[in-house]
Tab-separated table of C-alpha atoms in Angstrom:
chain	number	residue	atom	x	y	z
A	298	MET	CA	-0.098	0.370	-0.083
A	299	LYS	CA	3.080	2.317	0.868
A	300	ALA	CA	4.243	1.593	-3.090
A	301	CYS	CA	0.626	2.690	-4.200
A	302	HIS	CA	0.313	5.947	-2.135
A	303	ALA	CA	4.264	7.243	-3.070
A	304	PHE	CA	2.719	6.969	-6.695
A	305	LEU	CA	0.065	9.311	-6.314
A	306	ALA	CA	0.209	12.779	-6.940
A	307	PRO	CA	-1.737	15.759	-5.975
A	308	ARG	CA	-5.335	16.021	-8.417
A	309	ASP	CA	-5.366	12.223	-8.705
A	310	THR	CA	-8.087	9.532	-6.995
A	311	LEU	CA	-7.178	6.339	-5.867
A	312	VAL	CA	-10.099	3.857	-6.689
A	313	VAL	CA	-10.046	0.609	-4.368
A	314	PRO	CA	-13.216	-2.102	-5.324
A	315	SER	CA	-14.148	-2.189	-1.681
A	316	LEU	CA	-13.356	-0.715	1.715
A	317	ASP	CA	-12.638	-3.722	3.256
A	318	ARG	CA	-9.800	-4.420	0.389
A	319	TYR	CA	-8.025	-1.335	1.489
A	320	GLY	CA	-7.998	-0.698	5.398
A	321	ARG	CA	-7.282	-3.511	8.217
A	322	SER	CA	-9.914	-1.653	10.336
A	323	LEU	CA	-12.221	1.463	9.949
A	324	GLN	CA	-9.587	3.612	11.753
A	325	ASP	CA	-7.125	2.427	9.533
A	326	LEU	CA	-8.806	3.499	6.498
A	327	VAL	CA	-9.894	6.661	8.358
A	328	ASN	CA	-6.736	7.954	9.113
A	329	MET	CA	-5.212	6.536	5.633
A	330	VAL	CA	-8.079	8.265	3.497
A	331	ALA	CA	-7.250	11.438	6.075
A	332	GLU	CA	-3.703	11.525	4.695
A	333	LEU	CA	-4.511	11.342	1.009
A	334	ARG	CA	-6.658	14.048	1.567
A	335	GLU	CA	-4.024	16.028	3.243
A	336	ARG	CA	-1.652	15.648	-0.505
A	337	GLY	CA	-4.878	16.322	-2.353
A	338	ILE	CA	-5.789	12.765	-3.308
A	339	GLY	CA	-9.150	12.015	-3.528
A	340	PHE	CA	-10.347	8.103	-2.677
A	341	GLN	CA	-13.595	6.296	-4.379
A	342	SER	CA	-14.682	2.736	-3.392
A	343	PRO	CA	-17.016	1.632	-5.969
A	344	HIS	CA	-18.861	-0.842	-3.823
A	345	GLU	CA	-19.959	1.665	-0.994
A	346	ALA	CA	-19.756	4.823	-2.820
A	347	PRO	CA	-17.743	7.353	-0.802
A	348	ASP	CA	-16.262	9.118	-3.185
A	349	THR	CA	-14.392	11.884	-1.315
A	350	THR	CA	-13.891	14.264	-4.225
A	351	THR	CA	-17.555	15.372	-3.552
A	352	PRO	CA	-18.863	16.827	-1.011
A	353	GLY	CA	-21.689	13.950	-0.463
A	354	GLY	CA	-19.137	11.391	-0.782
A	355	ARG	CA	-17.147	13.039	2.048
A	356	LEU	CA	-20.304	13.141	4.122
A	357	ILE	CA	-20.853	9.941	3.894
A	358	PHE	CA	-17.349	8.727	4.974
A	359	HIS	CA	-17.389	10.649	7.636
A	360	VAL	CA	-20.628	9.208	8.528
A	361	PHE	CA	-18.472	6.041	8.318
A	362	ALA	CA	-15.740	7.168	10.398
A	363	ALA	CA	-17.944	8.369	13.141
A	364	LEU	CA	-18.991	4.793	13.774
A	365	ALA	CA	-15.586	3.548	14.294
A	366	GLU	CA	-14.699	1.836	17.480
A	367	PRO	CA	-13.559	4.471	20.083
A	368	PRO	CA	-10.064	3.965	21.737
A	369	ASP	CA	-9.964	2.355	24.917
A	370	ARG	CA	-11.328	4.592	28.142
A	371	PRO	CA	-11.226	3.785	31.566
A	372	ARG	CA	-13.998	2.511	33.212
A	373	PRO	CA	-16.260	4.656	34.985
A	374	LEU	CA	-15.607	5.532	38.572
A	375	VAL	CA	-18.990	4.281	39.323
A	376	GLN	CA	-18.510	0.666	38.498
A	377	GLY	CA	-16.806	0.510	41.540
A	378	CYS	CA	-19.885	1.695	42.943
A	379	SER	CA	-22.200	-1.099	41.802
A	380	ARG	CA	-21.324	-4.031	43.851
A	381	SER	CA	-21.581	-2.109	47.918
A	382	TRP	CA	-24.449	0.050	46.392
A	383	ARG	CA	-27.912	-0.248	48.118
A	384	PRO	CA	-31.066	1.470	47.870
A	385	GLY	CA	-31.432	4.647	49.741
A	386	THR	CA	-27.473	4.927	50.682
A	387	ALA	CA	-24.773	6.896	48.807
A	388	CYS	CA	-21.671	5.107	47.034
A	389	SER	CA	-18.428	5.579	48.956
């Protein structure tokens, strides 16, 4: 993939048959397409139709990006309270 990216120039468009053929994960896909956009390179996938050279295509792509799994976050402090909590009492 790095060789393909190195070959692309501004105003080119990378066309892949399907999104699952381009990235290992959705977050990986989002990062690679953002890198292409920074370099002025478009991205298209005929199967899913997110053509990032158009406003509508960018919207669809960002909807996919919004569905990406968030990074691991610390567990809320409230979970530690659940075992000792009783109705009518405060959690300490």
